[in-house]
PDB file of C-alpha atoms in Angstrom:
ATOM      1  CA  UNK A  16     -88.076-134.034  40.885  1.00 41.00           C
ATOM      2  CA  UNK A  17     -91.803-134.416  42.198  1.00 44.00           C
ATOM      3  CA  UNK A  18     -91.221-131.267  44.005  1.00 45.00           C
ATOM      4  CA  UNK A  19     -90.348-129.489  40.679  1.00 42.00           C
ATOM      5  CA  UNK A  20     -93.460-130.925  38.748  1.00 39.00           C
ATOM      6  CA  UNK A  21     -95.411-129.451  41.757  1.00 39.00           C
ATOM      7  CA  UNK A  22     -94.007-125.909  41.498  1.00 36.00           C
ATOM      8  CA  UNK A  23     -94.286-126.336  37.621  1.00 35.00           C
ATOM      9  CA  UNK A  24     -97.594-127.461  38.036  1.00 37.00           C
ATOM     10  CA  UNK A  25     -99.106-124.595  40.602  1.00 35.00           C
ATOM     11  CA  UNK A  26     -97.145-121.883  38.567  1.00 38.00           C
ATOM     12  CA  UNK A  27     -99.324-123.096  35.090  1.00 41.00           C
ATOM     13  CA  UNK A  28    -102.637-123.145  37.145  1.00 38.00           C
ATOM     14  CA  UNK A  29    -102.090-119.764  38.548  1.00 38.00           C
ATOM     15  CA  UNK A  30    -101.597-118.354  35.453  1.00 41.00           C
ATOM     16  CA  UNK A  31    -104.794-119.712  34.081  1.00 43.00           C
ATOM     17  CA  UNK A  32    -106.100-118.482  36.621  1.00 53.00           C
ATOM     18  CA  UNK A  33    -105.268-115.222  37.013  1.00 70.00           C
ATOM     19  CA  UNK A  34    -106.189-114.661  33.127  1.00 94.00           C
ATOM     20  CA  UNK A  35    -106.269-111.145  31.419  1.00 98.00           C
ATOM     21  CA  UNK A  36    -107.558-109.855  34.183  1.00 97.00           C
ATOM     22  CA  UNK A  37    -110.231-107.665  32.019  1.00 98.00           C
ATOM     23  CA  UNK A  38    -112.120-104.945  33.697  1.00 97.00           C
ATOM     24  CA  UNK A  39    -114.778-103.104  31.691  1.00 98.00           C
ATOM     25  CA  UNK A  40    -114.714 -99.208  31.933  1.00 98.00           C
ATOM     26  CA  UNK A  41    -118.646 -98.133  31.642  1.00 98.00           C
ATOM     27  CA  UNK A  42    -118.020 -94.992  28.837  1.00 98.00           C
ATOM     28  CA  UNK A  43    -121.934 -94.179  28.298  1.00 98.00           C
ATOM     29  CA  UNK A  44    -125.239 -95.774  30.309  1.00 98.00           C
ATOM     30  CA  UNK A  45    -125.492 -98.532  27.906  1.00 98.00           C
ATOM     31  CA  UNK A  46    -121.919 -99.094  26.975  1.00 98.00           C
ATOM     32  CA  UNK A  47    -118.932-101.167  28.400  1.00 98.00           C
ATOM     33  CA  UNK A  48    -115.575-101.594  26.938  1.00 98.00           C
ATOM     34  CA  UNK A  49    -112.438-103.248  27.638  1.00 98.00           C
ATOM     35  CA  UNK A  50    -109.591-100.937  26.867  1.00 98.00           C
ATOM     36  CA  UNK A  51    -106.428-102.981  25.865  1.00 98.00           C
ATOM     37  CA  UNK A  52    -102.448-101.551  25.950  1.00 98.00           C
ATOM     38  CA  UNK A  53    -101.231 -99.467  22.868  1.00 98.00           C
ATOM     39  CA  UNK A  54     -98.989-101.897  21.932  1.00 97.00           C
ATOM     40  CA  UNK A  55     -98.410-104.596  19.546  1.00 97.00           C
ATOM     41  CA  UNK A  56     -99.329-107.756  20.739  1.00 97.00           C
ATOM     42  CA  UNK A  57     -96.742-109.882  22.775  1.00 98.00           C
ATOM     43  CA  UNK A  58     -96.232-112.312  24.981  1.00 97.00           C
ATOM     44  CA  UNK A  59     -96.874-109.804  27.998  1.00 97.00           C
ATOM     45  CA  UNK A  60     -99.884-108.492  26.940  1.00 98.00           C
ATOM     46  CA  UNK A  61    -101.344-111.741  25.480  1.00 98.00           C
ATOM     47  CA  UNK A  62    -103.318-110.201  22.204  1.00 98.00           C
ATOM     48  CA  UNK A  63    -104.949-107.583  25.091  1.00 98.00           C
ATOM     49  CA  UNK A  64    -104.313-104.477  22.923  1.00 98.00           C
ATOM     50  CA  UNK A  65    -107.626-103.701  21.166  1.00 98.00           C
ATOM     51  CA  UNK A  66    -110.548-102.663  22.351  1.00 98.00           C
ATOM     52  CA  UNK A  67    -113.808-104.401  22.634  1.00 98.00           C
ATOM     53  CA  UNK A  68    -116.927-103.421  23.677  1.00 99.00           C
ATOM     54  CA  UNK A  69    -120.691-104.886  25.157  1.00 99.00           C
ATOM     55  CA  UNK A  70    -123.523-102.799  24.407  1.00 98.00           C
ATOM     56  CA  UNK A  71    -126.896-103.156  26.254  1.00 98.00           C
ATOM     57  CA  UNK A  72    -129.519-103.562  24.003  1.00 98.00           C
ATOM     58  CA  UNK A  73    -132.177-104.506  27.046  1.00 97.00           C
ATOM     59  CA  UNK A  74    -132.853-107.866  26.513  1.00 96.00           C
ATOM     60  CA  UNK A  75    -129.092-108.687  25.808  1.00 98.00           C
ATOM     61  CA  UNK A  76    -125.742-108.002  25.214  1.00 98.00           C
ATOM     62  CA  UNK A  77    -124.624-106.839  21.479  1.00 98.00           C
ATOM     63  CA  UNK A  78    -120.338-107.511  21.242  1.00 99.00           C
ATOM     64  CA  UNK A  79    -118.125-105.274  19.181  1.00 99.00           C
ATOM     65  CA  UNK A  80    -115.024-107.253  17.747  1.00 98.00           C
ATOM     66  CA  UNK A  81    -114.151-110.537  19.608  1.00 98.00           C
ATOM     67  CA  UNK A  82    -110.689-110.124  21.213  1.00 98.00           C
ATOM     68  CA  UNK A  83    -107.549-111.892  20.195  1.00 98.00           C
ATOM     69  CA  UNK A  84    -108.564-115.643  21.697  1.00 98.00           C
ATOM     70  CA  UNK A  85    -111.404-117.431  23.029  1.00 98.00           C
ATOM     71  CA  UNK A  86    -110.227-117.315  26.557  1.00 98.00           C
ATOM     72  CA  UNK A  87    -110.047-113.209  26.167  1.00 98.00           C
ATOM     73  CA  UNK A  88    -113.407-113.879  24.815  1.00 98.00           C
ATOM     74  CA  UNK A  89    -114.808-116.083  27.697  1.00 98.00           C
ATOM     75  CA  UNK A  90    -113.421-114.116  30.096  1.00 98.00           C
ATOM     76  CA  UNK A  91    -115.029-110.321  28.743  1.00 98.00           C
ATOM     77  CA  UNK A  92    -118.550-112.623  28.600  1.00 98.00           C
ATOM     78  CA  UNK A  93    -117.975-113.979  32.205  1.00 98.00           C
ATOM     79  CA  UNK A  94    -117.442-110.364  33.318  1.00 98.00           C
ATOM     80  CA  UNK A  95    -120.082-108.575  31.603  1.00 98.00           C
ATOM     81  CA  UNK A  96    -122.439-111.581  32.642  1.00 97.00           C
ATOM     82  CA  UNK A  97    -121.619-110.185  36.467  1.00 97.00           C
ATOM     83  CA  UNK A  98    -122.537-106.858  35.244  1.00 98.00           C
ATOM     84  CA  UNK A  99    -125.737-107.726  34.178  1.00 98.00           C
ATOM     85  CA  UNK A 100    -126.615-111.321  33.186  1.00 98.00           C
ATOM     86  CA  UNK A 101    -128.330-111.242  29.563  1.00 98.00           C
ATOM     87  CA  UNK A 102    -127.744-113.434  26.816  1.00 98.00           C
ATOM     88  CA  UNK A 103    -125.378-112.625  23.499  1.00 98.00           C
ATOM     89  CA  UNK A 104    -127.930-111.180  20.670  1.00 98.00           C
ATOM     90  CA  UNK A 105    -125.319-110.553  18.549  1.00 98.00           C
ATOM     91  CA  UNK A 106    -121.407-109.887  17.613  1.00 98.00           C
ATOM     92  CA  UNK A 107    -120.128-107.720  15.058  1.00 98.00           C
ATOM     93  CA  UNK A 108    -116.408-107.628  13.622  1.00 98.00           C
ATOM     94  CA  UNK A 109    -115.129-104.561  12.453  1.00 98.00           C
ATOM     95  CA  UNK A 110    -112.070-105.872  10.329  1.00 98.00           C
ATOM     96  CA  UNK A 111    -110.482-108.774   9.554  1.00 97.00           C
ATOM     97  CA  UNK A 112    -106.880-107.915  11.638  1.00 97.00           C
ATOM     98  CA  UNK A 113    -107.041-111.195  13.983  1.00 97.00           C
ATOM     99  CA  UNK A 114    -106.510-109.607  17.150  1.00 98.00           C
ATOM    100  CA  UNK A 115    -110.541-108.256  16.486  1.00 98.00           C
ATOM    101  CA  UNK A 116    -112.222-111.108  15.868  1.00 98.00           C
ATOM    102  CA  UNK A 117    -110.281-114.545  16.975  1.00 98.00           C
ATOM    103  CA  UNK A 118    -112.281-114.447  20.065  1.00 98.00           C
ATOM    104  CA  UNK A 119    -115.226-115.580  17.750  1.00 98.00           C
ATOM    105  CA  UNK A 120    -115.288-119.029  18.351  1.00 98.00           C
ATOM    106  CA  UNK A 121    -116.244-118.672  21.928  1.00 98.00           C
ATOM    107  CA  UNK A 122    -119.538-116.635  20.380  1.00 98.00           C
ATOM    108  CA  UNK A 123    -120.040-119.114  17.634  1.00 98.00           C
ATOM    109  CA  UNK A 124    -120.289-122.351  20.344  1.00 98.00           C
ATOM    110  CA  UNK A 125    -123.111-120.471  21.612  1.00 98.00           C
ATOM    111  CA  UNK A 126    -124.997-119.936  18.903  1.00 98.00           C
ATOM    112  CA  UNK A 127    -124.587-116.145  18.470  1.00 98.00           C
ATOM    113  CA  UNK A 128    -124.898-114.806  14.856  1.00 98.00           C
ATOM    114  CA  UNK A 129    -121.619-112.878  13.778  1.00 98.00           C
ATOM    115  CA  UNK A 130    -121.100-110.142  11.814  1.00 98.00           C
ATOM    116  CA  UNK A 131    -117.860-108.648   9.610  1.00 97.00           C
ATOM    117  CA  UNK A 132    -117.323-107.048   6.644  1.00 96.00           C
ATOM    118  CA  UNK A 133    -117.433-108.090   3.369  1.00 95.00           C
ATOM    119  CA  UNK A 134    -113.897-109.134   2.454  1.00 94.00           C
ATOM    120  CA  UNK A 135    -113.408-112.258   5.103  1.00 94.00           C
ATOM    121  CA  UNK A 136    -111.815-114.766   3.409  1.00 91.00           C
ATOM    122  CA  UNK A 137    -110.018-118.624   3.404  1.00 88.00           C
ATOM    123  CA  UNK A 138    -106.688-116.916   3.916  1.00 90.00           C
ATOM    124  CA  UNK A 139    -107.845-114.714   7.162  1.00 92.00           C
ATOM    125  CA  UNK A 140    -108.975-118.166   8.867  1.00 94.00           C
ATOM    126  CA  UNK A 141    -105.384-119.787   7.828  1.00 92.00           C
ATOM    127  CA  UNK A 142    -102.972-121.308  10.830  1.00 91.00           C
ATOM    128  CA  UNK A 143    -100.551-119.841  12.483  1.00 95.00           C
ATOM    129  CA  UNK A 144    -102.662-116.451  13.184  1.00 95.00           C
ATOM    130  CA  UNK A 145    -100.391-113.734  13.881  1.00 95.00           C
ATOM    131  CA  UNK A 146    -101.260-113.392  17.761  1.00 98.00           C
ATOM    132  CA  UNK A 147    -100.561-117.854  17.751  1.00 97.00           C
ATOM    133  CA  UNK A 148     -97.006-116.688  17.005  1.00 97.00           C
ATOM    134  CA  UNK A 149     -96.688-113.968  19.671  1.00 97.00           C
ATOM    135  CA  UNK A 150     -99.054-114.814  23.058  1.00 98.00           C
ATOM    136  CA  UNK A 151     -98.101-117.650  25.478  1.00 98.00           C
ATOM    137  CA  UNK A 152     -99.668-120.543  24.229  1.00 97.00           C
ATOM    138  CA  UNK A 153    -101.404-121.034  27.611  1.00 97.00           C
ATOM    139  CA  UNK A 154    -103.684-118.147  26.674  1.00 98.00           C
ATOM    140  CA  UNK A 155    -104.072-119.012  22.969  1.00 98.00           C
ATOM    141  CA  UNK A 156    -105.655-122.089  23.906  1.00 97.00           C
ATOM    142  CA  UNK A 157    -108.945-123.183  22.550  1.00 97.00           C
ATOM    143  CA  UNK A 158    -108.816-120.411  19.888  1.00 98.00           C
ATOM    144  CA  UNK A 159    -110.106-121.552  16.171  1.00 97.00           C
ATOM    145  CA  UNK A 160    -110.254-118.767  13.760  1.00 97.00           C
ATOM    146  CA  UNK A 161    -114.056-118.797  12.578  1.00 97.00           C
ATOM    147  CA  UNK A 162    -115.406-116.318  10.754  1.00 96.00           C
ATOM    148  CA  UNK A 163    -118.748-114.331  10.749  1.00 97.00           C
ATOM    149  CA  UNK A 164    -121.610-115.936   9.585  1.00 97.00           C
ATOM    150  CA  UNK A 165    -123.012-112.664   7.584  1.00 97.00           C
ATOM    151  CA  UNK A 166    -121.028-110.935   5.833  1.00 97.00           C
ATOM    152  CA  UNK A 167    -121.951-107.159   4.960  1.00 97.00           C
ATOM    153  CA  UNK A 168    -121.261-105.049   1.845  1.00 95.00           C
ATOM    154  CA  UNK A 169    -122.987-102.204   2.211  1.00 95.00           C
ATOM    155  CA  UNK A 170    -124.333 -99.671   4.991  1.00 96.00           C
ATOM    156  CA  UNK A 171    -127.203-101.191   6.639  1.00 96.00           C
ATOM    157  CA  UNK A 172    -129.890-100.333   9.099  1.00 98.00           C
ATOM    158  CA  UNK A 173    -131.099-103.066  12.197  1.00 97.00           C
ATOM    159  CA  UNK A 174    -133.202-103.513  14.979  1.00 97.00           C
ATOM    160  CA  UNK A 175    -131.844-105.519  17.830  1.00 98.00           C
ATOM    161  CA  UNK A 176    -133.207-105.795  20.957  1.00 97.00           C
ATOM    162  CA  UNK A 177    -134.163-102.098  22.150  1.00 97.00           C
ATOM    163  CA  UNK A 178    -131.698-100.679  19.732  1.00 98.00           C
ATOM    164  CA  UNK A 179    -131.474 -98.998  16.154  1.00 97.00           C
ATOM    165  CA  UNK A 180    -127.686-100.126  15.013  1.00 98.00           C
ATOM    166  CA  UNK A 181    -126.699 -98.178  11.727  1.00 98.00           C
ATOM    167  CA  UNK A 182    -123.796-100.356   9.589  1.00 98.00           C
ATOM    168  CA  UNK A 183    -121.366 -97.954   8.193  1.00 97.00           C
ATOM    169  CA  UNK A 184    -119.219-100.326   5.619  1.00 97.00           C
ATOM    170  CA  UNK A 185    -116.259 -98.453   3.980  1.00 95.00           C
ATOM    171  CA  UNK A 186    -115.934-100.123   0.706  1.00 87.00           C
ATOM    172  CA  UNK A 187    -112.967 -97.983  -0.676  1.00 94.00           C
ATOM    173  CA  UNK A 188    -109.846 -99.109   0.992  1.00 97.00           C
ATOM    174  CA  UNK A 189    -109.301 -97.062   4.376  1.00 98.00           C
ATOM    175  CA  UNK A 190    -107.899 -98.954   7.433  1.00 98.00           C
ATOM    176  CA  UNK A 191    -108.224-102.413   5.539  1.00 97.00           C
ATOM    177  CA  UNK A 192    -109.747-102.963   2.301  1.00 96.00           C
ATOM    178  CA  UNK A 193    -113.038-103.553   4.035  1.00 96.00           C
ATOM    179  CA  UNK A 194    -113.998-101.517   7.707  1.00 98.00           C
ATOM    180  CA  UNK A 195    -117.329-101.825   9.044  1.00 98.00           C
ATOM    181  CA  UNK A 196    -118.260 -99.239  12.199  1.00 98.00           C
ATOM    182  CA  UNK A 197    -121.229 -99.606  14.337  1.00 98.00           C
ATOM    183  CA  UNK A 198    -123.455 -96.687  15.132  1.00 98.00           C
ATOM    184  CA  UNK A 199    -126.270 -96.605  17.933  1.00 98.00           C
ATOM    185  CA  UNK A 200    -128.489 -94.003  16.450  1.00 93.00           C
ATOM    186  CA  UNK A 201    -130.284 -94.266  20.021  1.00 90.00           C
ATOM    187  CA  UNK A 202    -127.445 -93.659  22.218  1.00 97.00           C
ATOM    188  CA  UNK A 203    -125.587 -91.859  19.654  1.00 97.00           C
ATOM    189  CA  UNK A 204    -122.317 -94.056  20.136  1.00 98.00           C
ATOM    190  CA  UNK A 205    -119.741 -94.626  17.496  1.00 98.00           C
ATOM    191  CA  UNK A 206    -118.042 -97.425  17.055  1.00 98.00           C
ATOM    192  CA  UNK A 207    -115.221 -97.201  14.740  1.00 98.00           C
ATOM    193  CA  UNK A 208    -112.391-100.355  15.427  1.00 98.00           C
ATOM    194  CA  UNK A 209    -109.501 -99.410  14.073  1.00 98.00           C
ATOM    195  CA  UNK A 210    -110.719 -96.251  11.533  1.00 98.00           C
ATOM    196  CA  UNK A 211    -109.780 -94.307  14.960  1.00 98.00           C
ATOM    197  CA  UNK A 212    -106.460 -94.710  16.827  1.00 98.00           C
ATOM    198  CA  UNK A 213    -105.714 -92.483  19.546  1.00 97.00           C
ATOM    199  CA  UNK A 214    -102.832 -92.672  22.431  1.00 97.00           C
ATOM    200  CA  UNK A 215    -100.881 -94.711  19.724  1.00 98.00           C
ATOM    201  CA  UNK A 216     -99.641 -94.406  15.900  1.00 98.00           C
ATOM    202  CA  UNK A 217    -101.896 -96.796  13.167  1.00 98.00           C
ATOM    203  CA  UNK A 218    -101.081 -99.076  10.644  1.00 97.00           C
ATOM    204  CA  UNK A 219    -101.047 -97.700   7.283  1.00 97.00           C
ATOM    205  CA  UNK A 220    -100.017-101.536   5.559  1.00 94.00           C
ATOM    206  CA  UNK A 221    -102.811-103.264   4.590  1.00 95.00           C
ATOM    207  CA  UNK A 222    -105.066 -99.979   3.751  1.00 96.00           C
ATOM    208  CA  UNK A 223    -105.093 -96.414   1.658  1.00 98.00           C
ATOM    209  CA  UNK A 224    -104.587 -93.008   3.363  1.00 98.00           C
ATOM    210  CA  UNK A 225    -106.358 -91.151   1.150  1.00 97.00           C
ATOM    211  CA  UNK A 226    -109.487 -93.607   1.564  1.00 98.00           C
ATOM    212  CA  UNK A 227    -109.066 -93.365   5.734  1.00 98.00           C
ATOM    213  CA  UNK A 228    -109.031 -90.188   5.186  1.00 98.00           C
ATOM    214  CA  UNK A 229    -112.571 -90.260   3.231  1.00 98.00           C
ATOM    215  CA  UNK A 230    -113.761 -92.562   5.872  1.00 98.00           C
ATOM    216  CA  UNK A 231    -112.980 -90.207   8.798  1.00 98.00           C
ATOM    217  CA  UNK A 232    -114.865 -87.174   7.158  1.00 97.00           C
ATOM    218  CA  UNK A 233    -117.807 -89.506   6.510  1.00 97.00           C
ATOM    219  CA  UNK A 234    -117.379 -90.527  10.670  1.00 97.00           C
ATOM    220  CA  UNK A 235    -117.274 -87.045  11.190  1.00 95.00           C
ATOM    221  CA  UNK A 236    -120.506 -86.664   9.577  1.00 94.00           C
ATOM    222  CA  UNK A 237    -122.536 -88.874  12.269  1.00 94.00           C
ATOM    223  CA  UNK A 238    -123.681 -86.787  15.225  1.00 93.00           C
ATOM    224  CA  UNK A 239    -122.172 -89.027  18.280  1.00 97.00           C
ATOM    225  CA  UNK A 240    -121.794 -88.188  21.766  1.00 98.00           C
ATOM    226  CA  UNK A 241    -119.150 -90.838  22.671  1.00 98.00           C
ATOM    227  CA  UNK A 242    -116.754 -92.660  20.334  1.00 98.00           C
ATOM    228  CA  UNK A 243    -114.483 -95.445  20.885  1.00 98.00           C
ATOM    229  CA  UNK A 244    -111.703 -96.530  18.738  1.00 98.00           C
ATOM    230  CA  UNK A 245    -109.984 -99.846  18.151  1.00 98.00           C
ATOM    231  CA  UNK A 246    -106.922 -98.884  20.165  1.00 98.00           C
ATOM    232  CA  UNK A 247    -105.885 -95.826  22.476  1.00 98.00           C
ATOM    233  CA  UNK A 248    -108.616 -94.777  25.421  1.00 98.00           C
ATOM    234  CA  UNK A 249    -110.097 -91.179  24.631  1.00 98.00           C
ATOM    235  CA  UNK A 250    -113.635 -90.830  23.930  1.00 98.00           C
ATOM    236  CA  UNK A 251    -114.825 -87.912  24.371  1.00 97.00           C
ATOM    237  CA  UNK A 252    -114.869 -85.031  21.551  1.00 95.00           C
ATOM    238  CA  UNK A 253    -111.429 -85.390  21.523  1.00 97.00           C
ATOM    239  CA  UNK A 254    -111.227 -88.958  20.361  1.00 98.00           C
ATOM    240  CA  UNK A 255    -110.505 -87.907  16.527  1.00 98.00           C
ATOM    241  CA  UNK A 256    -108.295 -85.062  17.073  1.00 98.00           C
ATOM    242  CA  UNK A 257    -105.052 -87.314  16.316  1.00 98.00           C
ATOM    243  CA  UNK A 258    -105.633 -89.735  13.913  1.00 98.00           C
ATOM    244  CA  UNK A 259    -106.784 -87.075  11.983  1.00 98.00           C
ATOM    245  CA  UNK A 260    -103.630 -84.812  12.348  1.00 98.00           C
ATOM    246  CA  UNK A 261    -101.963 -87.562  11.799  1.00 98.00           C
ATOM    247  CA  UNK A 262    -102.934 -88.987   8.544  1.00 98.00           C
ATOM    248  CA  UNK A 263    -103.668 -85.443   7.816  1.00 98.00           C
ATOM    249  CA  UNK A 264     -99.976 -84.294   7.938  1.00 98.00           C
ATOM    250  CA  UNK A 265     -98.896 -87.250   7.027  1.00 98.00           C
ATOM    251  CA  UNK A 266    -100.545 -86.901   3.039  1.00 98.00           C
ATOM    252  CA  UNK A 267    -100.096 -83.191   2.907  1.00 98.00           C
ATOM    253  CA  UNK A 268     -96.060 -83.550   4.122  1.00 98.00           C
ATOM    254  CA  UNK A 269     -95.360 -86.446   2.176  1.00 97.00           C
ATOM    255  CA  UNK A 270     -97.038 -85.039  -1.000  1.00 96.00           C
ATOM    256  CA  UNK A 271     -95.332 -81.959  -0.465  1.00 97.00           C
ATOM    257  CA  UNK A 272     -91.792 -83.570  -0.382  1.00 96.00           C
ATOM    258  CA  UNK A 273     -92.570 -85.603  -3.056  1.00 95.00           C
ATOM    259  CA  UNK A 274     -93.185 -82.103  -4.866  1.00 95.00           C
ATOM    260  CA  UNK A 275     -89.635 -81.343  -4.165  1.00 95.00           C
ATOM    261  CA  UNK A 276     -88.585 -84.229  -5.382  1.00 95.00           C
ATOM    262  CA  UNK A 277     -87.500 -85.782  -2.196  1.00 94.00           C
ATOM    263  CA  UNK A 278     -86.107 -90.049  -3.210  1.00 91.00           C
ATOM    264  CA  UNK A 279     -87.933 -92.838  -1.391  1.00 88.00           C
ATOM    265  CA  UNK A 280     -84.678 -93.499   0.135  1.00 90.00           C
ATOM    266  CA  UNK A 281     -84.610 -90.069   1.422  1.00 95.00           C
ATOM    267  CA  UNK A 282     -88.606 -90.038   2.229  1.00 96.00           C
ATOM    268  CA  UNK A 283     -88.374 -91.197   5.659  1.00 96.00           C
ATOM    269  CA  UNK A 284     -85.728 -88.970   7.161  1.00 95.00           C
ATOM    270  CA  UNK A 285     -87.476 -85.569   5.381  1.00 96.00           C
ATOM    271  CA  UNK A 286     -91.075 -86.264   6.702  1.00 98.00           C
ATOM    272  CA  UNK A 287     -90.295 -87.278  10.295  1.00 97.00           C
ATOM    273  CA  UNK A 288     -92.998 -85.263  11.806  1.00 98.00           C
ATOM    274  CA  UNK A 289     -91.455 -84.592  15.155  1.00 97.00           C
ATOM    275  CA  UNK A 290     -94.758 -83.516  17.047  1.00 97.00           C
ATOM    276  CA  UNK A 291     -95.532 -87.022  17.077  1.00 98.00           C
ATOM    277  CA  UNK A 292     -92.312 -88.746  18.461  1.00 97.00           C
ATOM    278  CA  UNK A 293     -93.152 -89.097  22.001  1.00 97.00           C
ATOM    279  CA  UNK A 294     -96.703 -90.893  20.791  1.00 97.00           C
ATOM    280  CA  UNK A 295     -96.745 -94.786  21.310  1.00 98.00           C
ATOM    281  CA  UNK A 296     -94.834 -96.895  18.389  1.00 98.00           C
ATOM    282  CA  UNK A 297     -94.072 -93.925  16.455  1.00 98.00           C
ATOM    283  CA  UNK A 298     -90.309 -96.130  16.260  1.00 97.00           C
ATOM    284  CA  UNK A 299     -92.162 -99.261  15.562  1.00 97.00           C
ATOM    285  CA  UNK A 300     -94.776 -97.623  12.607  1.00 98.00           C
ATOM    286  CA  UNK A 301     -93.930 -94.168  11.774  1.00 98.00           C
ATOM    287  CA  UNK A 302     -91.359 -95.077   9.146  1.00 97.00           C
ATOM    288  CA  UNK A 303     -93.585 -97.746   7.497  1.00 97.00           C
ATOM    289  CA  UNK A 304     -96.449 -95.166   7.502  1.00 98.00           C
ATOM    290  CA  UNK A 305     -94.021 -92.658   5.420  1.00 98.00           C
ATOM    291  CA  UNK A 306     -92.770 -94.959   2.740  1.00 97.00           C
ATOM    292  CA  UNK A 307     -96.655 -96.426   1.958  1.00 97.00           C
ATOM    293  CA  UNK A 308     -98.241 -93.121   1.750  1.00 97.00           C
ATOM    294  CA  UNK A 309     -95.143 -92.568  -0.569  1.00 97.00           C
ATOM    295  CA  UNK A 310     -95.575 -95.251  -2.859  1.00 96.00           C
ATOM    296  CA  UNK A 311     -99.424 -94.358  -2.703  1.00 96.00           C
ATOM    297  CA  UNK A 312     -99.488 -91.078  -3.693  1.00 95.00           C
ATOM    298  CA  UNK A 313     -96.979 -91.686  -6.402  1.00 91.00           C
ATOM    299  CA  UNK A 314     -99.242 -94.609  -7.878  1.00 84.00           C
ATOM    300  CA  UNK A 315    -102.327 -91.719  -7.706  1.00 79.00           C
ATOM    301  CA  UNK A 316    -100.308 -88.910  -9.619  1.00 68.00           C
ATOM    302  CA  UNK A 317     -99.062 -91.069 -12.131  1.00 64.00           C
TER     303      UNK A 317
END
């Protein structure tokens, strides 16, 4: 018996200690990010499936989006603090999907102002959080939804540390009802969280395709060098190319069956849109994706 409490015992401790085991990928001279899996979040990945990123603003760090718990949070700051050891000046949210911004509690005990978009409410800081019901409670541990202390409705311009940051808030449903992208006019580095999925298929459920679409011709607009997106690991000019064929052929295929007069029921097996079958969780999200742009764009031509 004691020897099986020992062996129970040394198996817990070496998994907290062997953690998420983040390493940060430098994309631009002043930019680290930790790339996560293009999955949904599980008990193997623990919540590490988004993409987070420390900017060097000189005199300190700037965070964009949390993580999915305070001990991914502690552990990105512990790692970045070996990179170069700076305080926090500031952490931004880009949307209020939990796996984004649970890490903010970590930030919040040390006094770092927070940052998200304007539509944070009671019910995104309501218990169980989606990633409580699907990571090993071992590594959800110490995580208390808080949420930013500013919120932000509209595009604004700041000065933090040696660094211009540019707001872009998209108002109009896109991604979420509310998605807020950082741009480092200095650097020129995007930001975008989850307006920009690449390696993997997006969510279409809580937001609007025809407003995501808006939103990436307005991202297109800003004259960046690098951009990272809330999941998948391109970065380079290349790092819009599919979520805008995507959500591209998605409206155009599903607006043209609908033309034909193509059922909901039958929606899903006439706009399959084979060139994407062989992209992460097209099983998992294309389907989904189909029958809300369907009920959408039926809701805008009526």
């Amino acid at each position: 018996m004691k020897k099986s409490l020992l062996l129970l015992f040394v198996s817990c401790m070496t998994l907290w200690a062997q953690g998420y085991g983040l390493s940060p990928k430098q994309v631009a001279p002043k930019l680290y990010c930790f790339f996560g899996a293009v999955q949904v979040p599980n008990a193997e990945n623990n919540g590490n499936m988004v993409n987070t990123c420390y900017i060097d603003a000189g005199s300190g760090w700037i965070v964009f989006d949390s993580g999915p718990t305070y001990r991914y949070a502690k552990e990105a700051y512990e790692t970045m603090h070996n990179v170069k050891p700076q305080p926090i000046l500031a952490v931004f949210n880009s949307h209020v999907h939990d796996d984004h911004w649970l890490g903010n509690g970590f930030y919040h005990a040390l006094g770092v102002t927070i940052y998200g978009p304007k539509n944070f409410s009671a019910e995104h800081l309501a218990t169980p959080t989606r990633i409580e019901t699907t990571v090993k409670p071992s590594f959800y541990k110490g995580t208390v939804p808080v949420a930013p202390d500013r919120l932000v409705s509209a595009p604004t311009t700041m000065k933090i540390g040696d660094l211009t940051l540019w707001l872009l808030v998209f108002g109009r449903p896109a991604h979420t009802s509310c998605d807020m992208a950082l741009f480092v006019s200095d650097e020129r580095l995007l930001l975008a969280g989850d307006l920009v999925f690449n390696d993997r298929l997006p969510s279409l459920r809580d937001g609007s395709l025809s407003g995501w679409l808006d939103a990436l011709e307005r991202l297109k607009k800003m004259r960046w060098d690098v951009l990272v997106g809330g999941h998948g690991y391109k970065t380079g000019e290349d790092a819009m190319v599919f979520i805008e064929a995507y959500l591209g052929g998605l409206h155009s295929q599903v607006k043209a069956a609908m033309e034909e007069d193509v059922e909901m029921g039958e929606i899903v097996q006439s706009v399959g849109m084979p060139e994407f079958r062989d992209m992460a969780l097209y099983d998992v999200l294309h389907g989904k994706n189909v029958i809300k742009a369907y009920e959408e764009l039926e809701w805008e031509s009526e």
